[in-house]
Coordinates of C-alpha atoms in Angstrom, one line a residue:
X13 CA 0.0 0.0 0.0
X14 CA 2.6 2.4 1.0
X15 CA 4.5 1.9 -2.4
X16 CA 1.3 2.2 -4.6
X17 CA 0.5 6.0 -2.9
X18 CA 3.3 7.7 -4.8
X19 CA 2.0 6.1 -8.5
X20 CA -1.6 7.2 -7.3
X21 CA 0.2 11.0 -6.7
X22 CA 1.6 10.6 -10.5
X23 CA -1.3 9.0 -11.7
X24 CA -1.7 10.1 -15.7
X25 CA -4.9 10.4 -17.7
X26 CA -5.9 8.3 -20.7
X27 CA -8.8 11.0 -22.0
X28 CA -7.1 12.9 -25.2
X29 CA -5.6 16.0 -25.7
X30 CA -8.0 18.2 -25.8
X31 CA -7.9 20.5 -29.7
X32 CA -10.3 23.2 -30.2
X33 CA -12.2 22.6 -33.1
X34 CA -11.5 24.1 -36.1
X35 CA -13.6 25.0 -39.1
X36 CA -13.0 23.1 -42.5
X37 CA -12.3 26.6 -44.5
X38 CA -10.5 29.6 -42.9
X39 CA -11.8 32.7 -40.8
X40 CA -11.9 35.7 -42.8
X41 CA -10.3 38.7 -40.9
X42 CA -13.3 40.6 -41.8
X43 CA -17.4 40.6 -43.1
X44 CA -18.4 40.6 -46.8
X45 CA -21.0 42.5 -46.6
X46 CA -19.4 45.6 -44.8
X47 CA -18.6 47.3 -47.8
X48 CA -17.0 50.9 -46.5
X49 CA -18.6 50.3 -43.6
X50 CA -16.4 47.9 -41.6
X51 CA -12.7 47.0 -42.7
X52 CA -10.5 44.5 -40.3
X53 CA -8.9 45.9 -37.2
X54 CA -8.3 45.2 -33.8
X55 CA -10.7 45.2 -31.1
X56 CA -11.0 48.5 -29.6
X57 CA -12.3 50.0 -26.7
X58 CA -15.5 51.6 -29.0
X59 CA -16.5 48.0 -29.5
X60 CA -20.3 47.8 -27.7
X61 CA -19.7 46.4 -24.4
X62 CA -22.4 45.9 -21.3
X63 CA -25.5 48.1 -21.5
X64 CA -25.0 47.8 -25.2
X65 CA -28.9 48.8 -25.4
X66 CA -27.8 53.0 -23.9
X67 CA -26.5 53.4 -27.2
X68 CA -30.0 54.2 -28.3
X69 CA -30.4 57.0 -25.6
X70 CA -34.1 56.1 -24.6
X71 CA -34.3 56.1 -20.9
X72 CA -37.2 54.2 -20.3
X73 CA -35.6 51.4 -22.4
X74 CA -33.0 51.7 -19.7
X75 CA -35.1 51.5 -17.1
X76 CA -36.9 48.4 -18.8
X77 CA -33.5 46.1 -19.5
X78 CA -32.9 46.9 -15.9
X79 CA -35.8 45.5 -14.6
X80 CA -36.1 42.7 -17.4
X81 CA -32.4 41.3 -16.3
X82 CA -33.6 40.8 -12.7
X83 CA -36.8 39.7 -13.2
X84 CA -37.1 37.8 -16.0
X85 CA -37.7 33.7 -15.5
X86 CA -36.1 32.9 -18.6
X87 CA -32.6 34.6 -17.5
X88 CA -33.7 33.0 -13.5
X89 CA -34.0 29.6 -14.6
X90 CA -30.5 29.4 -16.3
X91 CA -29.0 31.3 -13.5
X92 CA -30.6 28.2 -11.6
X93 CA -28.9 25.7 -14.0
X94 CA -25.1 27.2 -14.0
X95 CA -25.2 27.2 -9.6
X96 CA -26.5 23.6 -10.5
X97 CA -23.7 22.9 -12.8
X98 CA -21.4 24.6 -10.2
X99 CA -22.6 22.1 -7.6
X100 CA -21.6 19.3 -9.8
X101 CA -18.4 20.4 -10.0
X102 CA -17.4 20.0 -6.8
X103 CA -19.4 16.8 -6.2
X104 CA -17.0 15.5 -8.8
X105 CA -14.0 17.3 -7.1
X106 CA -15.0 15.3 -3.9
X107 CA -14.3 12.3 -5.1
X108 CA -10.3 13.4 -4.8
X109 CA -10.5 13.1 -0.9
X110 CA -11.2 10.1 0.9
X111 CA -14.2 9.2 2.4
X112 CA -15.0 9.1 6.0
X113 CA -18.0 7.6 8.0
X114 CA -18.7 6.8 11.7
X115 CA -21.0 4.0 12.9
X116 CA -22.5 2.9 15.8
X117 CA -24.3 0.3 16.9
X118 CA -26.4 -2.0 19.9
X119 CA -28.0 -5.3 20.1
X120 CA -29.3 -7.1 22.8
X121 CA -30.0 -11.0 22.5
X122 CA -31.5 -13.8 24.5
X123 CA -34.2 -16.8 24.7
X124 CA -34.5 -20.5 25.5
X125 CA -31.6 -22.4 24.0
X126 CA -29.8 -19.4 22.8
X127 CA -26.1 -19.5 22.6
X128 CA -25.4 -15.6 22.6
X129 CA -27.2 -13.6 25.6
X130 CA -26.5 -9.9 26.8
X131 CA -25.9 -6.4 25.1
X132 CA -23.2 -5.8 22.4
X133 CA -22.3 -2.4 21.6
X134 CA -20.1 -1.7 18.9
X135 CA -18.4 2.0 17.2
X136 CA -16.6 2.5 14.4
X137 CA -14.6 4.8 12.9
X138 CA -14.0 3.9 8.8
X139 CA -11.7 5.6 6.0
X140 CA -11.9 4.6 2.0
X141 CA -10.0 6.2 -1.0
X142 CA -10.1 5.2 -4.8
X143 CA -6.6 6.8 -6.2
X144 CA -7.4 8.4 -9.5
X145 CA -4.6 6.3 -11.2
X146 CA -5.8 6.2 -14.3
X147 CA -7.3 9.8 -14.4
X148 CA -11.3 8.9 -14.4
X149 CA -11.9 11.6 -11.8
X150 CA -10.1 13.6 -12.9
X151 CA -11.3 14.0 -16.8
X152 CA -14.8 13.5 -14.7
X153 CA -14.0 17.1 -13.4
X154 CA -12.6 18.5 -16.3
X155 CA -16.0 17.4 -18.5
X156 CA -18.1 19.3 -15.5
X157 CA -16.2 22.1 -15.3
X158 CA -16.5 23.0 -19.0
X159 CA -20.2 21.8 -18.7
X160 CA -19.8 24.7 -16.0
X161 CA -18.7 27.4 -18.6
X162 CA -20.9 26.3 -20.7
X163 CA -23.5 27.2 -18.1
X164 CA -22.0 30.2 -17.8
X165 CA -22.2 30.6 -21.3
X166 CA -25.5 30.3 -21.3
X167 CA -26.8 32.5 -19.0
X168 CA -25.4 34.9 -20.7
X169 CA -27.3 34.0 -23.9
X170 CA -30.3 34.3 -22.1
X171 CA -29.3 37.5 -20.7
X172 CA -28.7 38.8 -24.3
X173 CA -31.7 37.5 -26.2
X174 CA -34.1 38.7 -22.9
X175 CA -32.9 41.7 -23.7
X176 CA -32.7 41.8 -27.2
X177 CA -36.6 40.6 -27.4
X178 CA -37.0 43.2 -25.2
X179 CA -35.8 45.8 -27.1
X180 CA -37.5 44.9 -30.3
X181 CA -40.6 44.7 -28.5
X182 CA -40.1 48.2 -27.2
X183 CA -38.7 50.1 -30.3
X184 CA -42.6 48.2 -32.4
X185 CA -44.5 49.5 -29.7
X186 CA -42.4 53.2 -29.8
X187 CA -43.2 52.2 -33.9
X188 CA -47.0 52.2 -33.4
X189 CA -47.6 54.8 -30.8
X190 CA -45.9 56.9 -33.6
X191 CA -48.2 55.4 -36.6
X192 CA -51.2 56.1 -34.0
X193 CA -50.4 59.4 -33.9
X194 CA -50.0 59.5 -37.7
X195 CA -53.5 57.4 -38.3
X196 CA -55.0 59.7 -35.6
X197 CA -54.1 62.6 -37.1
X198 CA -55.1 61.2 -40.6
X199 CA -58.7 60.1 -39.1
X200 CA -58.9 63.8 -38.5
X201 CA -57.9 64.8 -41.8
X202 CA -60.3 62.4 -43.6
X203 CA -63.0 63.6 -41.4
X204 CA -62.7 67.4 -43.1
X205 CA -62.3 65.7 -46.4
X206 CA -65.7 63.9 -45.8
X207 CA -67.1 67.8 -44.8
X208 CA -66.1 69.4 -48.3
X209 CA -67.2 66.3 -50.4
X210 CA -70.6 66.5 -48.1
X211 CA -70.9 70.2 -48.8
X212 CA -69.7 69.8 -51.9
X213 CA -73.0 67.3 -52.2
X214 CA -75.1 69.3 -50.7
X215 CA -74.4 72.2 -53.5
X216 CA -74.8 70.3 -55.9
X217 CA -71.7 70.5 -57.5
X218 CA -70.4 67.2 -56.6
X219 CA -71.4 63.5 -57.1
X220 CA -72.4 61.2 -54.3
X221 CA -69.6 59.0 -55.3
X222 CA -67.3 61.6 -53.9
X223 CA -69.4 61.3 -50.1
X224 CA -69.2 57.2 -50.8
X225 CA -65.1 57.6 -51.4
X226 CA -64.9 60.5 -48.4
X227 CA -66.7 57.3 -46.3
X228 CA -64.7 54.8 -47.6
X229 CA -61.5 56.7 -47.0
X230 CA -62.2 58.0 -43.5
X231 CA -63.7 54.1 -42.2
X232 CA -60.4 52.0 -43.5
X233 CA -58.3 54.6 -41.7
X234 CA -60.3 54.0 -38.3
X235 CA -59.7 50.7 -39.2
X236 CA -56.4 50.8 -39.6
X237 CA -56.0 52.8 -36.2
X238 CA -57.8 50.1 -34.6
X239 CA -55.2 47.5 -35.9
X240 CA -52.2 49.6 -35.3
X241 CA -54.0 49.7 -30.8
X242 CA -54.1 46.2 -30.9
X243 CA -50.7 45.2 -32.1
X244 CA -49.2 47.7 -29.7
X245 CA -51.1 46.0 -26.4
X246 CA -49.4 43.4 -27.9
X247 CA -46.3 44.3 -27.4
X248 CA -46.9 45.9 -24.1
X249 CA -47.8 42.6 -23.2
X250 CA -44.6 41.0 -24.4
X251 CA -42.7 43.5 -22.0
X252 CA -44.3 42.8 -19.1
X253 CA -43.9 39.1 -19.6
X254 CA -40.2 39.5 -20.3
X255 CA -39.8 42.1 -17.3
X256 CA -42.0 39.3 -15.0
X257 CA -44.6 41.0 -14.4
X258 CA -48.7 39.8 -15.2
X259 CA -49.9 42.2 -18.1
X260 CA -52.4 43.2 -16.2
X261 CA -50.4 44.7 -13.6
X262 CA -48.0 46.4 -16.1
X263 CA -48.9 49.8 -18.3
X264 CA -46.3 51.6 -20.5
X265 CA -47.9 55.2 -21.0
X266 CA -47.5 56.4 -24.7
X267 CA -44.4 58.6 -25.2
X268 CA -42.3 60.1 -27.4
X269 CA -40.3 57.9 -30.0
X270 CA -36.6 58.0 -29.5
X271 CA -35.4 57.0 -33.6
X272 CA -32.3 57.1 -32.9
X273 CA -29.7 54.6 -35.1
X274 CA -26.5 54.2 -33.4
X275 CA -23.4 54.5 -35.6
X276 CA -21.6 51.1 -36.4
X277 CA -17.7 51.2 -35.6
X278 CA -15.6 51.7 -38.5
X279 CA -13.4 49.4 -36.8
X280 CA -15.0 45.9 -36.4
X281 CA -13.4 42.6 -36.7
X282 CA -14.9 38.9 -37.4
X283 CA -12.9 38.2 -34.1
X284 CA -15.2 39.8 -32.1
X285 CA -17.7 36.5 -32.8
X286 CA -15.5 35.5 -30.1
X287 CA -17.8 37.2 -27.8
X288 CA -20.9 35.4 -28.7
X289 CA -22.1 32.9 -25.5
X290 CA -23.5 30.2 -27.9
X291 CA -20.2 29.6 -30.1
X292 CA -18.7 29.8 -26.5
X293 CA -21.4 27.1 -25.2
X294 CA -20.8 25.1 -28.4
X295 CA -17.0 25.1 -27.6
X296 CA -17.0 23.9 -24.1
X297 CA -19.4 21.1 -24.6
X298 CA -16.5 20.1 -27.3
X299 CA -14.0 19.9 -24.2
X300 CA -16.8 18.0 -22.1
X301 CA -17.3 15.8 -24.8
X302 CA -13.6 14.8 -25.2
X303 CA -12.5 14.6 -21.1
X304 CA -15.7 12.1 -21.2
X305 CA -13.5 10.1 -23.4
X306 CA -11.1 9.8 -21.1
X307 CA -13.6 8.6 -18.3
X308 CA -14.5 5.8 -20.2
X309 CA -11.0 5.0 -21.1
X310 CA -10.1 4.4 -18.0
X311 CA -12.6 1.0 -17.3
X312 CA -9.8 -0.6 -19.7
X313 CA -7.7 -0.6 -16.5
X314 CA -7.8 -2.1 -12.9
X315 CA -9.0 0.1 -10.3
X316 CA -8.0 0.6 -6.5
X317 CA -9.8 1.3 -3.8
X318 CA -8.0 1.1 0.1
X319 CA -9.5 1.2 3.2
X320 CA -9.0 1.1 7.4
X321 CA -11.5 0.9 10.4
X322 CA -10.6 1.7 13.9
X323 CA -13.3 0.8 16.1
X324 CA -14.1 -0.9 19.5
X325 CA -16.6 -3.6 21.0
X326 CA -17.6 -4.4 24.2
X327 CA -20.7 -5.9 26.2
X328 CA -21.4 -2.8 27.9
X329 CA -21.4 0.9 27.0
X330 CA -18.5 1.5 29.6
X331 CA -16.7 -1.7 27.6
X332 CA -16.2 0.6 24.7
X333 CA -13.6 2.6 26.1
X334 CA -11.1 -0.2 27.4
X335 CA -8.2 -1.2 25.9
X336 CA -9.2 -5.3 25.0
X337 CA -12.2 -4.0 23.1
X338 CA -10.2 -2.1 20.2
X339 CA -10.5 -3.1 16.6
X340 CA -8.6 -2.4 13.9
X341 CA -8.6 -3.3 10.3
X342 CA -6.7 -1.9 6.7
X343 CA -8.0 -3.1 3.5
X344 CA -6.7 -3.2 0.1
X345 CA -8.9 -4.3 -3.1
X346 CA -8.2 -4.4 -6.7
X347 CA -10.7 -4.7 -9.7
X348 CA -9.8 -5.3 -13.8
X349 CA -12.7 -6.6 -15.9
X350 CA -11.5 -9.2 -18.1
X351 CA -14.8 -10.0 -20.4
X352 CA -17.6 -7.6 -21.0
X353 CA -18.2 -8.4 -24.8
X354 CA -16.9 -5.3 -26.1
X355 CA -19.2 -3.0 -23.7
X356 CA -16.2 -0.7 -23.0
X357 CA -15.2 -0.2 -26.3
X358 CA -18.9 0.6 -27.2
X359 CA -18.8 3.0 -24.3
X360 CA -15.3 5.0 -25.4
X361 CA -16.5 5.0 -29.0
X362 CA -20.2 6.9 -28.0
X363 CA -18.1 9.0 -26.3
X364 CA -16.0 9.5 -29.6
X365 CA -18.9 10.0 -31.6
X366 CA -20.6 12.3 -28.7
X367 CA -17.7 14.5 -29.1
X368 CA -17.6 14.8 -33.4
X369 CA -21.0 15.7 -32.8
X370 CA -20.2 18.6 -30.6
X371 CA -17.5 19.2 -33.1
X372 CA -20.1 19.5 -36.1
X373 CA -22.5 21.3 -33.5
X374 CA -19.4 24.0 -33.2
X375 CA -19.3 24.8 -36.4
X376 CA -22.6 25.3 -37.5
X377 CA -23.1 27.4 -34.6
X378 CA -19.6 29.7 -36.0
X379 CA -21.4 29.6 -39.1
X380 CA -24.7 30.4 -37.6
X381 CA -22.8 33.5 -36.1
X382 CA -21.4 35.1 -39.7
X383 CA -24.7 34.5 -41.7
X384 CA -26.3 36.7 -39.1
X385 CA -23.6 39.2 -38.9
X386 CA -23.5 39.5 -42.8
X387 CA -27.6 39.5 -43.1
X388 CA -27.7 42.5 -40.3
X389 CA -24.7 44.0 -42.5
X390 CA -26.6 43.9 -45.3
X391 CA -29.9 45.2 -44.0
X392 CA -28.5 48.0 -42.5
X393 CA -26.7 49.4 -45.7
X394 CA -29.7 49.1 -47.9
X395 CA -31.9 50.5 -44.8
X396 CA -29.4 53.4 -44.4
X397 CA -29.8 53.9 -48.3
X398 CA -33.5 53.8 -48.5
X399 CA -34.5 56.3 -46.0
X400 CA -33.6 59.1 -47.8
X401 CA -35.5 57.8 -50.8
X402 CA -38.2 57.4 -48.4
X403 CA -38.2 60.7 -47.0
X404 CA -38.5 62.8 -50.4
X405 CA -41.5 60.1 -51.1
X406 CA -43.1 61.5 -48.0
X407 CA -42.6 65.0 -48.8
X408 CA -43.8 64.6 -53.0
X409 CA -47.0 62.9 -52.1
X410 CA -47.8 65.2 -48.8
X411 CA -47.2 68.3 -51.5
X412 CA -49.7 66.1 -54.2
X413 CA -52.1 65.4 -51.3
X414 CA -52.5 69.1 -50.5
X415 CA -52.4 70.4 -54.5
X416 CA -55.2 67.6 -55.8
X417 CA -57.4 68.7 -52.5
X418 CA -57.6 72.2 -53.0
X419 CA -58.3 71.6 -56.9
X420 CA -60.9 70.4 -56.1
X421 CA -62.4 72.5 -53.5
X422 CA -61.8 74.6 -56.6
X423 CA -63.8 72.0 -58.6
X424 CA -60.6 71.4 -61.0
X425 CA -60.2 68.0 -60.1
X426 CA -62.4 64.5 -59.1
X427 CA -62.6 63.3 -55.8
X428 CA -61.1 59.7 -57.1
X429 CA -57.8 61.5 -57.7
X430 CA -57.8 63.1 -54.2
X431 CA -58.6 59.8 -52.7
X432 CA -55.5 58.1 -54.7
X433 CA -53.0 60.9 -53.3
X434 CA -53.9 60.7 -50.0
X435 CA -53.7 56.7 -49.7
X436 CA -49.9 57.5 -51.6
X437 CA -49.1 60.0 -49.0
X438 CA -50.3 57.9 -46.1
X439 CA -48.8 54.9 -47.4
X440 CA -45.4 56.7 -47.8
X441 CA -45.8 58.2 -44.6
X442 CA -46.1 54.4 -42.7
X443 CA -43.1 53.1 -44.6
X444 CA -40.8 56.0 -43.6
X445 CA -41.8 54.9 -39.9
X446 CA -41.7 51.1 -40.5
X447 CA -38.2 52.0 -42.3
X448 CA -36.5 53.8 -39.0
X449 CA -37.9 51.2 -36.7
X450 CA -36.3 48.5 -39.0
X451 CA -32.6 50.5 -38.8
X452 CA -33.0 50.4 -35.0
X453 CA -33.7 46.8 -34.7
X454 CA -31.6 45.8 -37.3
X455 CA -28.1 47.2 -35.1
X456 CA -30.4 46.0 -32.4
X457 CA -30.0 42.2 -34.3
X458 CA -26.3 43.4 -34.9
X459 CA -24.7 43.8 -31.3
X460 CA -26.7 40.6 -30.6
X461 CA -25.2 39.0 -33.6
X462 CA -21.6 40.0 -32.1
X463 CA -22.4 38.3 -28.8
X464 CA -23.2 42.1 -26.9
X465 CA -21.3 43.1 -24.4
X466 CA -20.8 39.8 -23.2
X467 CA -17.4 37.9 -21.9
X468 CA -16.9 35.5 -19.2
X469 CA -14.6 35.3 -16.7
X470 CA -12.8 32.2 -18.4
X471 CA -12.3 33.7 -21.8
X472 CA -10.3 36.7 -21.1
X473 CA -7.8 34.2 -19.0
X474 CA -9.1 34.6 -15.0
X475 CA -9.6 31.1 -14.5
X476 CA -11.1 27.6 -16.6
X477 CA -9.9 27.2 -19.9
X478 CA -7.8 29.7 -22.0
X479 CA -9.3 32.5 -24.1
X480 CA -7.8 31.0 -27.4
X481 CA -10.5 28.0 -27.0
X482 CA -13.3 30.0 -27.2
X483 CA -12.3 31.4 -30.3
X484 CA -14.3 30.5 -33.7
X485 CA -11.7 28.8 -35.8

């Protein structure tokens, strides 16, 4: 025993040496969609970081993502998981340190014939250890600590897409208080254009087609309105939910619309995929995978286990404390499984397979990450080039509107081309909203894309595994 504790304190692992994955084609150093937009660089210090959502400047969005990142049961249930996976950590740590358990025990026997009579008392004091010779517990440790980080990694996805639901919802509902302004205001203008085609009527100067239109016009706009209420108690709805509240108990007063686009950094690298918490997720459960190998590596060879007892026994209670009733016992065992039909080598090659699977899973998920990044790329150039176009729209058919209308007040014109011009002018008008909301979720989508603001404590080297395996390779 005492010559097999030093090879237990050298003991060597059989689980592989663990390789990031890699991707079957090469990183580029930078997006193809970033035209003049982005061009490959460093990280800098400009690079979105934390309360990535302030870059919108909209307090009560500040306040919300606050209060959404506390309360949310989505972001409390993985917070739940990764102390879980903590735990599990060091239950597989404890299996280091030896184990020790005390005993105790009385019986008292008798009856006719019996051989044994009187009390026995017995107490025991008892010590076993495996030695990790092999490495099982220890690749055991290194597969839950990475399941750990990829806990970690985790929570912070659900932090980021809590958040980034959150903001979508917000900036739709900010969308359609602004279009219910614009309908309201449009209900008011139809309703005047129903007075002069009424008058108009009356006077008998103008047909009743032109009331019918007038009707028509102002009733599909109320409509319309209506439409544009309900969809934004629905997303009033899906705040509260995502800030944990009933939607009964939560009310978002109509305010003013913050369209505000943030500028992207001229100075943004693929690298910074680095930073998104589901490549990093993917990655460890790569590293789980492969120290699970290891665990089942190890049933190929004999395993250990030592033990000792130091008790005493006596007929009395009092007995227990003299000298003739000590007991005393050390214990070595050794186990090697010499036919199991191939079950072990089934075992290390699932956990083979388990781990190409992660592999794959890795890189589809680095993949994942650049179509994003390039979509969102590409949405916000040709948003960014659209709005201008959209602008002047809004501006020729408010000018049309307000020329065909007072032709004909002036009886120059029929009512049919008024009614055309203002369904162009409202219609452009709704776009140009539906446009600026789309650039603000679309660097919304962007930042999320890039993993946020997001970096744990393992990637930038504090602890776990180095920052280079959580890179996308």
């Amino acid at each position: 025993m005492a010559a097999l504790l030093p090879l237990s304190l050298t003991a060597c692992s059989v689980a592989p040496v663990y390789q990031p994955p890699v991707l079957a084609t090469p990183v580029p150093a930078a997006f193809k969609e970033a035209g003049a937009l982005w061009q490959p660089a460093a990280p800098a210090d400009a690079v979105p970081r934390g309360d990535w959502w302030t870059l919108f400047g909209d307090d009560d969005l500040n306040r919300l993502a606050a209060q959404v990142q506390v309360s949310n049961q989505n972001i409390a249930a993985a917070v739940a998981a990764y102390v879980q996976a903590q735990a599990l950590v060091r239950e597989q740590r404890a299996g280091f340190l030896p184990g020790v358990n005390l005993s105790a025990s009385g019986t008292r026997a008798g009856g006719e014939g019996s051989a044994r009579r009187g009390t026995t008392t017995q107490a025991a004091l008892g010590a076993s250890w495996e030695p990790d010779l092999w490495g099982r517990l220890g690749s055991a440790v290194d597969s839950a600590q990475a399941n750990a980080q990829a806990s970690e990694a985790d929570l912070a996805s659900a932090r980021l897409s809590a958040v980034g639901s959150l903001v979508a919802a917000y900036f739709q509902l900010r969308e359609a208080d602004a279009e219910a302004s614009l309908l309201g205001a449009t209900v008011q203008a139809y309703e005047r254009s129903l007075r002069i085609a009424q008058n108009r009527y009356d006077a008998g100067v103008a047909a009743q087609s032109d009331v019918l239109q007038a009707r028509t016009q102002l009733a599909n706009a109320r409509a319309d309105l209506a439409t544009v209420q309900r969809s934004r108690a629905g997303y009033e709805h899906a705040i509260a939910v995502l800030a944990g509240q009933p939607p009964a108990a939560f009310a978002l007063p109509q305010g003013p619309w913050v369209a505000r686009v943030p500028d992207v950094p001229p100075a943004l690298p693929s690298t910074l995929l680095e930073r998104r918490p589901d490549i990093a997720a993917a990655e460890r459960a790569v590293a789980a995978a492969n120290a699970q190998i290891g665990v089942q590596r190890s049933a190929y060879f004999p395993s250990l286990s030592l033990s000792a007892s130091l008790g005493r026994s006596g007929t009395s209670l009092g007995d227990l404390f003299s000298a003739s009733g000590a007991l005393w016992s050390l214990g070595l065992s050794a186990a090697q499984t010499v036919f199991d039909g191939g079950a072990i080598a089934a075992r290390v090659e699932q956990a083979r397979a388990a781990r190409e699977a992660r592999v794959a899973n890795y890189r589809q998920t680095v993949l994942g990450a650049f179509q994003a990044v390039e979509d969102q790329l590409t949405a916000l150039r040709t948003l960014q080039a659209q709005e201008p176009l959209r602008q002047e729209a809004v501006s020729a058919a408010q000018r049309t509107e307000e020329q065909l209308l007072n032709r004909y007040r002036a009886g120059q014109v029929g009512y049919t081309e008024v009614v055309t011009a203002q369904v162009a002018a409202l219609s452009a008008q709704r776009s140009l909203l539906q446009l600026q909301v789309n650039r603000q979720l679309a660097v919304a989508s962007l930042v999320q894309a890039l993993g946020g603001g997001w970096q744990a404590s393992w990637m930038d080297g504090t602890g776990g595994a180095p920052a280079a395996t959580a890179a996308p390779r």
